[in-house]
Short mmCIF file of C-alpha atoms in Angstrom, two decimals:
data_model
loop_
_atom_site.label_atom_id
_atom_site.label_comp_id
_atom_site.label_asym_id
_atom_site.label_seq_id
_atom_site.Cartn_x
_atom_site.Cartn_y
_atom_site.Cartn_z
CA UNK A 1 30.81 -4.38 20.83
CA UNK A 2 33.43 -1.88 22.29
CA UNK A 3 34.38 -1.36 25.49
CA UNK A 4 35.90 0.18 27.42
CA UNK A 5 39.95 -1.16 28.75
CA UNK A 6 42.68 -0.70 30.98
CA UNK A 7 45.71 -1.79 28.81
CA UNK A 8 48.99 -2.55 30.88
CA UNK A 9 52.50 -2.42 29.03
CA UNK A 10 55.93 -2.32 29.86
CA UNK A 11 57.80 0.14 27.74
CA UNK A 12 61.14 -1.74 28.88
CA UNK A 13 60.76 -5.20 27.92
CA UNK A 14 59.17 -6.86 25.64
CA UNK A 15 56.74 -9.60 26.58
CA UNK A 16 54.54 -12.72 24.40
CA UNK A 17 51.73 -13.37 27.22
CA UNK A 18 48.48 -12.88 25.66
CA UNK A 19 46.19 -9.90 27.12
CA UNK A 20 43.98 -12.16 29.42
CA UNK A 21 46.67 -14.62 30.49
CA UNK A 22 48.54 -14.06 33.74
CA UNK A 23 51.56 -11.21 32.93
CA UNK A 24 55.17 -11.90 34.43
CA UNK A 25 58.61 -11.27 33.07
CA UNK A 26 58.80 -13.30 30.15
CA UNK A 27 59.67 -16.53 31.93
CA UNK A 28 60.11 -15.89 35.45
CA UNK A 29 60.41 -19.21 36.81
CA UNK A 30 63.47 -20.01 33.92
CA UNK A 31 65.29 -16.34 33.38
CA UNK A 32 67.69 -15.12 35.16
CA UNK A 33 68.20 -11.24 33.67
CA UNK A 34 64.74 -9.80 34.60
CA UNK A 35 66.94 -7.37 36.91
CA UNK A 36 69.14 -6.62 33.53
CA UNK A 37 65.45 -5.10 32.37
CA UNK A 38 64.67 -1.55 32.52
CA UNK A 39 60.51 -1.99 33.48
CA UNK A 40 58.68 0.63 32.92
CA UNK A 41 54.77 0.33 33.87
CA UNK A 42 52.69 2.17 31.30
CA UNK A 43 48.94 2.30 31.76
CA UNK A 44 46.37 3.05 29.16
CA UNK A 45 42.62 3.27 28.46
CA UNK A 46 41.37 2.35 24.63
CA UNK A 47 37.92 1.55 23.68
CA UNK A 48 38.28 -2.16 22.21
CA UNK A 49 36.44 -4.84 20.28
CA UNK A 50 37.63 -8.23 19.43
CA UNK A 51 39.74 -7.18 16.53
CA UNK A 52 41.71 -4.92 19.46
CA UNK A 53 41.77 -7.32 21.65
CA UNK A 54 43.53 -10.23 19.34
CA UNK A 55 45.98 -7.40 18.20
CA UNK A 56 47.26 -6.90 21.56
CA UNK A 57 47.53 -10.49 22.16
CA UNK A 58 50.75 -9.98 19.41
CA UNK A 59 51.50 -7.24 20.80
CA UNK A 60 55.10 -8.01 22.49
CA UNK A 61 55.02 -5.01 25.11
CA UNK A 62 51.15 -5.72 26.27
CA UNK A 63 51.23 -7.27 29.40
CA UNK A 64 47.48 -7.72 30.01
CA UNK A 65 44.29 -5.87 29.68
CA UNK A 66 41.29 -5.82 31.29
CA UNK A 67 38.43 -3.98 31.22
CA UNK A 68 37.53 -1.02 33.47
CA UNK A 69 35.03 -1.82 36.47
CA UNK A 70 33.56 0.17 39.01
CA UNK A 71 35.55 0.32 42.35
CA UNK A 72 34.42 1.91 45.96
CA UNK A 73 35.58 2.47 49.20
CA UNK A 74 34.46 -0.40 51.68
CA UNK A 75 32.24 1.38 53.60
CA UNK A 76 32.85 1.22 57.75
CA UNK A 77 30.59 -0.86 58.72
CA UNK A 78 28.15 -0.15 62.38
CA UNK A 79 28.04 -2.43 64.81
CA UNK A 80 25.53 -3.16 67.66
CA UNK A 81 26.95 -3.67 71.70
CA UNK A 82 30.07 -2.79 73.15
CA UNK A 83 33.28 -2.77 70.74
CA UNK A 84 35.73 -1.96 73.70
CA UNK A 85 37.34 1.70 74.02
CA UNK A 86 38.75 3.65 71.25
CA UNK A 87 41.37 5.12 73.44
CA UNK A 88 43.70 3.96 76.40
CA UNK A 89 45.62 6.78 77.98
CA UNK A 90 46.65 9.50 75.49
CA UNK A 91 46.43 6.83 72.53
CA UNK A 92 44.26 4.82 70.14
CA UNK A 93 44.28 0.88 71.33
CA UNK A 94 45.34 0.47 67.47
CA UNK A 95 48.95 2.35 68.37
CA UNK A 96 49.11 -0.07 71.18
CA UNK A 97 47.72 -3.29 69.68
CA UNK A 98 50.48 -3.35 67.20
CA UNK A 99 53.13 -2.45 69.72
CA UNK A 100 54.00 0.91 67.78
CA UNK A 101 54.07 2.80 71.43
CA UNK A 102 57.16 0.07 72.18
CA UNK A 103 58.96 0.96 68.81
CA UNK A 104 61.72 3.31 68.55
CA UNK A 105 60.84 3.67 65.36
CA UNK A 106 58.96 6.62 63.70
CA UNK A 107 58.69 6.14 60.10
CA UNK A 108 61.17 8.66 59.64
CA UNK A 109 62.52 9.05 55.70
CA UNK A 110 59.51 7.16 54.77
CA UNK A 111 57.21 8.10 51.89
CA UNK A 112 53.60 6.39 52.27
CA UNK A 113 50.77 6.66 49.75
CA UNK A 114 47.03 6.47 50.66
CA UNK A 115 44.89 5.89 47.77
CA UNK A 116 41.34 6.76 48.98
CA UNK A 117 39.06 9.86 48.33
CA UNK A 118 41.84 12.45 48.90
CA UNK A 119 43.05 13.59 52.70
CA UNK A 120 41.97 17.21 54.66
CA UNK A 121 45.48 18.48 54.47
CA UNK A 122 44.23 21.26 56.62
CA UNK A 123 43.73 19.30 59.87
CA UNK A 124 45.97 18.94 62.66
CA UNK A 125 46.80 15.54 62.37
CA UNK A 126 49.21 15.89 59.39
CA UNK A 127 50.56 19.38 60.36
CA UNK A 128 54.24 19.93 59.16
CA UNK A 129 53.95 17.08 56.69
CA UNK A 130 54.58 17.27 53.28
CA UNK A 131 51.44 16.17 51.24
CA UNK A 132 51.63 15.25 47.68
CA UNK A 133 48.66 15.31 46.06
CA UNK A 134 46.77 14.35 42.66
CA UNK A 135 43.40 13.99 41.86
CA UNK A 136 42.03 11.12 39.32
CA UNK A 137 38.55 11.52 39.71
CA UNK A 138 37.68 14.86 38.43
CA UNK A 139 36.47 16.27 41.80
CA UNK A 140 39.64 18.22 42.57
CA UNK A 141 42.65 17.56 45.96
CA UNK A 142 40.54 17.35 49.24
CA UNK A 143 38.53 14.78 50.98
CA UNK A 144 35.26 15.50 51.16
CA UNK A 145 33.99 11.71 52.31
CA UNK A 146 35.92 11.37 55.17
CA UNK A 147 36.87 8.23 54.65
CA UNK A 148 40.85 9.08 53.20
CA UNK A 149 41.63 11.32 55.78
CA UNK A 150 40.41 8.64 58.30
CA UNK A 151 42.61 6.14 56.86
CA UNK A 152 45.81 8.65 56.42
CA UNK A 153 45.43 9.49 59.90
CA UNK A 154 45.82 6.23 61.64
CA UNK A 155 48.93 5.56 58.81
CA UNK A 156 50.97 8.37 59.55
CA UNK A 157 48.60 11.40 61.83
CA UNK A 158 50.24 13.51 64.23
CA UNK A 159 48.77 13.74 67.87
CA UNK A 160 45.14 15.41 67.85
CA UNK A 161 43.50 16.49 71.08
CA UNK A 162 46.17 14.60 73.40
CA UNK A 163 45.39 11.10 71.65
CA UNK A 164 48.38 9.78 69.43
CA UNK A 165 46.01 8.27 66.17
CA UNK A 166 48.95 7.62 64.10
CA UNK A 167 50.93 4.33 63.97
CA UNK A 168 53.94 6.12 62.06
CA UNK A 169 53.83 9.87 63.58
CA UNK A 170 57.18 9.79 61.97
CA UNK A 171 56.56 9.90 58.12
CA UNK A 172 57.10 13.30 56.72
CA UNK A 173 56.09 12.53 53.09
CA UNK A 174 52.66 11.58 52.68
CA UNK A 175 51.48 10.36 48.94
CA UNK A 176 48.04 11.22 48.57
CA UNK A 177 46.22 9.73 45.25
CA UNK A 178 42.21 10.65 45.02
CA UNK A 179 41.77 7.51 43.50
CA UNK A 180 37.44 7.63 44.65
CA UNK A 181 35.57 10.87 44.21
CA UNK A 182 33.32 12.88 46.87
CA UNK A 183 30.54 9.70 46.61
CA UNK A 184 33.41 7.46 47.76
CA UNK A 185 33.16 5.90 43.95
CA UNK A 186 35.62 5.31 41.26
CA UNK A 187 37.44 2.46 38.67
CA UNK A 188 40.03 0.31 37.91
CA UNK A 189 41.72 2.92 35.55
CA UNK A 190 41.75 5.86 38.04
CA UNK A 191 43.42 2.71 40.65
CA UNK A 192 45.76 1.41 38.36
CA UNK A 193 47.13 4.77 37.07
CA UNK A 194 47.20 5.96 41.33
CA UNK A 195 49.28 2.84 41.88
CA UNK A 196 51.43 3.31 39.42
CA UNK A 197 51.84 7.29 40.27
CA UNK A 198 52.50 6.39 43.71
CA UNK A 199 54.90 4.08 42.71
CA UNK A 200 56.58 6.55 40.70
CA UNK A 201 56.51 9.13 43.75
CA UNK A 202 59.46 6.67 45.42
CA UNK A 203 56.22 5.48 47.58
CA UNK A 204 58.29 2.53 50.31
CA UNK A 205 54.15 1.63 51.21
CA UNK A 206 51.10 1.90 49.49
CA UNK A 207 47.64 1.85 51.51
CA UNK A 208 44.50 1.20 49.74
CA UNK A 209 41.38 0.88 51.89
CA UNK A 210 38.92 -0.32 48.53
CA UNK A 211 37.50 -2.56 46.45
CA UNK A 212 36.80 -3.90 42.86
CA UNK A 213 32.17 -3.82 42.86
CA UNK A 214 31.59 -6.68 41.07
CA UNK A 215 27.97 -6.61 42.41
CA UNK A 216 27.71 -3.12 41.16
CA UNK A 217 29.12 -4.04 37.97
CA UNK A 218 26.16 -6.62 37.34
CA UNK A 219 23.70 -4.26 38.69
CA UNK A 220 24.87 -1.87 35.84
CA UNK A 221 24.54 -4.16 32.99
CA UNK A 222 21.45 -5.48 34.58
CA UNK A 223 19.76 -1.86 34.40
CA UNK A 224 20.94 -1.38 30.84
CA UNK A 225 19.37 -4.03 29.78
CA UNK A 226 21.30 -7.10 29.64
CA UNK A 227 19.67 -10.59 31.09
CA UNK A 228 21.07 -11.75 34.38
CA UNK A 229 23.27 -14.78 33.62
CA UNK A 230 24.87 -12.75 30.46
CA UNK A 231 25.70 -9.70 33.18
CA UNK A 232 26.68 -11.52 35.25
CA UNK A 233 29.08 -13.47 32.77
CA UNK A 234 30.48 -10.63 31.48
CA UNK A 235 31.16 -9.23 35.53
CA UNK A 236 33.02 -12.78 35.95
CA UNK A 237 34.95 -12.58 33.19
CA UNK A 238 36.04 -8.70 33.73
CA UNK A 239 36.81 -9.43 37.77
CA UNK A 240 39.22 -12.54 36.31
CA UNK A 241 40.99 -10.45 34.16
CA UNK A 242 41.42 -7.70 36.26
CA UNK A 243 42.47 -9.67 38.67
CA UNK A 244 45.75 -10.82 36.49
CA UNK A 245 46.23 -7.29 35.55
CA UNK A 246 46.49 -6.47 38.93
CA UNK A 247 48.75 -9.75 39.57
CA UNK A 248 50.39 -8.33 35.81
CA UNK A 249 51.17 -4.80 37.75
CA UNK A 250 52.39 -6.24 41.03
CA UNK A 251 54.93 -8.60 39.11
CA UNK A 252 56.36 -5.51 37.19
CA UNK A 253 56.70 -3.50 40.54
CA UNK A 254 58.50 -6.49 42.03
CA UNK A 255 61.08 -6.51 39.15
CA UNK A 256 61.63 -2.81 39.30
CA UNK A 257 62.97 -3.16 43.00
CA UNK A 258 66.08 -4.35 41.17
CA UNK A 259 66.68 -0.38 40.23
CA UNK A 260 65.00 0.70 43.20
CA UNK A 261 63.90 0.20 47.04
CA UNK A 262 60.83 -1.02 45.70
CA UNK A 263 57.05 -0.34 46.94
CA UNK A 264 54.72 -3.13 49.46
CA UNK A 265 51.39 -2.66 48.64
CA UNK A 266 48.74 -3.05 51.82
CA UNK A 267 44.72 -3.60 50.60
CA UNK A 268 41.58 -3.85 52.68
CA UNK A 269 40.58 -7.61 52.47
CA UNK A 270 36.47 -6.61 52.62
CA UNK A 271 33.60 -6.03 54.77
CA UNK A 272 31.60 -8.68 53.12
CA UNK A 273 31.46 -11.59 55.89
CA UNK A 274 28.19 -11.89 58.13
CA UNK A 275 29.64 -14.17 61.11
CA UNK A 276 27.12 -12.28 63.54
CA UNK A 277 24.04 -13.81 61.29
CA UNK A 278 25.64 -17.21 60.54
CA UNK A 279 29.10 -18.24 61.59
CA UNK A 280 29.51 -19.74 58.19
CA UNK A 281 28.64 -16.73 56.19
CA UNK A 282 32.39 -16.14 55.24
CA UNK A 283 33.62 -13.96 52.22
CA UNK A 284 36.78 -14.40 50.55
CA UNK A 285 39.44 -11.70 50.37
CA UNK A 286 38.29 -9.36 47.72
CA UNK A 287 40.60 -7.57 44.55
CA UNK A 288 42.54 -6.15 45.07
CA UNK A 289 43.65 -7.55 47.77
CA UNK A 290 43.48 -10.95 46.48
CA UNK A 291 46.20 -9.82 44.06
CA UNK A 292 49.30 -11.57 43.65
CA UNK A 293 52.16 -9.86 45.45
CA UNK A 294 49.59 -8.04 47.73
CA UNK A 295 49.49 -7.84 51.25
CA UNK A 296 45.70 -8.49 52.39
CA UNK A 297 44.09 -6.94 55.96
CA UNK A 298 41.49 -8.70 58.19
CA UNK A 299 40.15 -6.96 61.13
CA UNK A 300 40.58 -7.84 64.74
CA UNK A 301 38.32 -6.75 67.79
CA UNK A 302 39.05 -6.32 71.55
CA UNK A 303 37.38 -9.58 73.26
CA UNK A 304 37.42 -10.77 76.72
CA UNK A 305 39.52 -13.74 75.55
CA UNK A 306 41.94 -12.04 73.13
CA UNK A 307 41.71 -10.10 70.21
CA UNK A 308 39.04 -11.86 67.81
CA UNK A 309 38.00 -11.75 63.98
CA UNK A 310 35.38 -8.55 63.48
CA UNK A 311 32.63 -10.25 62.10
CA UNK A 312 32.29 -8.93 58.82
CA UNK A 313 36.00 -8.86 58.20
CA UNK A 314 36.88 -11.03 55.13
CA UNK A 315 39.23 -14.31 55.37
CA UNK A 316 42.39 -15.53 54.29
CA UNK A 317 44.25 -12.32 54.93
CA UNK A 318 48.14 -12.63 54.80
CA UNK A 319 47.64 -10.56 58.16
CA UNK A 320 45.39 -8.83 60.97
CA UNK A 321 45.48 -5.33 62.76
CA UNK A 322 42.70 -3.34 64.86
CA UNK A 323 39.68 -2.59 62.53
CA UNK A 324 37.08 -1.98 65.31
CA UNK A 325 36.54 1.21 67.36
CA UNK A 326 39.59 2.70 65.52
CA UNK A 327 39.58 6.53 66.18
CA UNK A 328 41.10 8.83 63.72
CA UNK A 329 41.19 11.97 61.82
CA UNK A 330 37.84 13.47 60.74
CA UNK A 331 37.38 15.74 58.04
CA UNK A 332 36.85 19.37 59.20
CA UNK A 333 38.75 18.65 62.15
CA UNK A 334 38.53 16.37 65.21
CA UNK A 335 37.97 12.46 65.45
CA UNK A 336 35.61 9.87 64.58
CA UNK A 337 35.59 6.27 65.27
CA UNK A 338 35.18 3.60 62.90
CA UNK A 339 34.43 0.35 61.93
CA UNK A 340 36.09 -2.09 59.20
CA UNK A 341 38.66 -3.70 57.66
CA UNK A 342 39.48 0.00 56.01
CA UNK A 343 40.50 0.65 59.38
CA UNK A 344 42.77 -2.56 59.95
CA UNK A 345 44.87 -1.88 56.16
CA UNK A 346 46.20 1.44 57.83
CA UNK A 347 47.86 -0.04 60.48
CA UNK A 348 49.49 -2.36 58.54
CA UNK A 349 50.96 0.47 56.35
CA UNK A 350 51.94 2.21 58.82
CA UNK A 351 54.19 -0.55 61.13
CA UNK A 352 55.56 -1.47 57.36
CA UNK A 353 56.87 1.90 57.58
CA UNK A 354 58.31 1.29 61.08
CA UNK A 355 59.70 -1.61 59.30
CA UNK A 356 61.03 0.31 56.38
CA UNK A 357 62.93 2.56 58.52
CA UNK A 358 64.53 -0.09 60.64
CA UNK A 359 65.83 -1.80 57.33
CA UNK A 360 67.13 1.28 55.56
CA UNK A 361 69.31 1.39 58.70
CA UNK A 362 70.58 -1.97 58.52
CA UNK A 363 72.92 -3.62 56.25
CA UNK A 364 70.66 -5.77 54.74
CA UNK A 365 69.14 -5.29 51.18
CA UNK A 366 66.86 -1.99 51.07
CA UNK A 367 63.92 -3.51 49.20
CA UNK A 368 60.06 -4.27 49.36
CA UNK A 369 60.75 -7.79 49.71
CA UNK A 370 63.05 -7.73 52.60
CA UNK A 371 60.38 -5.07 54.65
CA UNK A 372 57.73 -7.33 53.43
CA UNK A 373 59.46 -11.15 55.06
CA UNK A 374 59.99 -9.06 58.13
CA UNK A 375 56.83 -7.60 58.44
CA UNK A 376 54.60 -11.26 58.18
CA UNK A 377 57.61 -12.90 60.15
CA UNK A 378 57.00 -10.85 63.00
CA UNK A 379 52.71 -10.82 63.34
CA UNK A 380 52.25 -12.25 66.87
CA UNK A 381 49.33 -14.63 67.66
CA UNK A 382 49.66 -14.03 71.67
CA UNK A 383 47.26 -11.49 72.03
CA UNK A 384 44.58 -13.29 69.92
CA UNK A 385 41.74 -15.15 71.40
CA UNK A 386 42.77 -19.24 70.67
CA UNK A 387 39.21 -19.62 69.38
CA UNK A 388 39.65 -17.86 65.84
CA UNK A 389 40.47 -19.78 62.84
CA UNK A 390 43.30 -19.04 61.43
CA UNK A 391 42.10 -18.88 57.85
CA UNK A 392 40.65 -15.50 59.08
CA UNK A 393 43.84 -14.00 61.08
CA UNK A 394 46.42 -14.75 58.39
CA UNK A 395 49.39 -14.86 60.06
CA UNK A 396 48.74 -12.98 63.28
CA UNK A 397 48.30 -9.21 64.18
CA UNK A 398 50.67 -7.58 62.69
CA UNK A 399 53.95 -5.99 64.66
CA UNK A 400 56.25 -2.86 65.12
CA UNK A 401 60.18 -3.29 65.23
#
């Protein structure tokens, strides 16, 4: 049987990992020239049967393949009774949760991606910036869903109606990859290839508020026929490997920061948890933010104690930010408020871009690794409530310069 596979190479070095094993530079943990390497990402989709698949296991510049699943957007999720105010005093309680409004940094000569279902370039909140677009879906630029230029906005959006939404008003460049179409749908290929794109751009942050649908995956193979345990099998078995492509990608990003400042990757950690029906009903951290090398986003919640853990947000993030009442760009114009950990990722992108900016100015190396120690050294766990675990915070909420 053929299907369908993301195959990731890098054109600059040659590697002997096989295609479902974990891809690094040909023995990290013992070589010492990986930054002598030119690396140079190439992604690929090739229908594939066995015979492909033990070919590229010899193949020395195939760092892993996987094949290509269904992704979406993690949808904002409702919730019932009060979720504290959206606003406090010509700002979103985001901008001030994460102590951006104390910063005297901007995000100025910053570029940040958003990989989502496009951005309305045409509202207010990112006048004067320059937006660089591209479309992998097939829909064409523009965000019809909503949910991109939500996301965009609280990253880098200018002041709308009086109320600053953006935690890096500062950021001039703004990277946007349509990696989910007008349904809010999409797949690993069209994320791999926006990651890599956006990596390309000279992106310092990436911001990707989405998720690898296993579930959806199953349900697929399930309606074409295929018994239950064999779908769901074959689901398994694709999430695992595109899990170590993803982990494959991230490790050949890493090593190109040796030619380069280097890109920090933010993800979404889920929506899938159900604390508010059983306080055990926890979901892991989801792909990609489970990825090696990726920095994962739980949501926090105003409480009367402290911030606390948003019910459905899922654990063991590396780090928390705002993901309840968060009020941002809507498409067409105005604001909407919104629920989820889609909603926490941005503000994570956006203070690493406070970050960035502080360490471009400093004499300290100029890389992703540098932004990325200060930005988990520096979450605070004062402000949340002493009652949530800290398998669900990460490290603490995260903080501006």
């Amino acid at each position: 049987m053929r299907q369908k596979c993301s195959v990731l190479r890098d054109l600059g070095a040659a590697s002997t990992v096989g295609p479902f094993e974990l891809g690094r530079l040909p023995g990290r943990a013992t070589r010492s020239v990986a930054s002598e390497l030119v690396v140079e990402p190439n992604i690929e989709v090739l229908e594939m049967d066995k015979q492909d698949l033990q070919e590229a296991a010899h193949d020395p510049l195939v760092r892993a393949v996987a094949p290509v699943m269904p992704t979406r957007l993690i949808t904002p999720v409702p919730l019932s009774g009060e979720a504290g105010p959206a606003t406090e005093g010509g700002h979103t309680w985001g901008v001030a949760a994460v102590g951006a409004l104390d910063s005297e940094a901007t995000g100025a000569g910053v570029s940040v991606a958003v990989l989502d279902t496009g951005v309305d370039a045409d509202h207010r909140a990112f006048a004067g910036m320059d937006l660089v677009q591209r479309d992998f879906t097939g829909d064409g630029n523009g965000d019809r869903q909503g949910h991109g230029t939500h996301t965009a906005g609280t990253v880098f959006g200018r002041e709308v109606d009086g109320t600053r939404i953006g935690v890096a008003p500062g950021v001039r460049r703004g990277i946007i990859g349509k990696v989910l179409d007008d349904q809010g749908s999409g797949d690993s290929d069209m994320l791999l290839k926006g990651v890599q794109w956006a990596a390309d751009e000279g992106a310092h942050v990436v911001s990707m508020s989405l998720g690898y649908d296993f579930p959806g995956l199953v349900e697929r193979l399930v309606s074409q026929g295929w018994p239950v345990d064999l779908a769901t099998s074959s689901g398994l078995e694709a999430y695992r490997a595109n899990l170590r492509l993803f982990d494959a990608l991230m490790d050949l990003l890493q090593a190109r920061a040796a030619f380069g400042h280097g890109t920090i990757v933010v993800a979404a950690s889920g929506n899938e948890s159900r604390r508010n029906e059983n306080p055990d009903y926890e979901i892991a951290a989801s792909l990609p933010a489970a990825a090696e090398g990726v920095v994962s986003v739980g949501a926090l919640a105003q409480g009367g104690d402290g911030l606390t853990i948003a019910p459905f947000s899922n654990t063991f993030p590396q780090i928390s930010a705002p993901g309840v009442a968060v009020l941002s760009a809507r498409t067409g114009g105005g604001l909407v408020s919104l629920n989820g950990t889609s909603m926490a990722c941005p503000h994570v992108a956006g203070v690493a871009a406070l970050w960035w900016e502080r360490i471009l100015a400093e004499s300290v190396p100029h890389t992703a690794t540098t932004v990325t120690a200060r930005l988990l050294a520096h979450a605070d766990t004062g402000g949340i409530a002493p009652d949530v675990d800290t398998a669900d915070r990460g490290v603490g909420v995260v903080r501006a310069p």
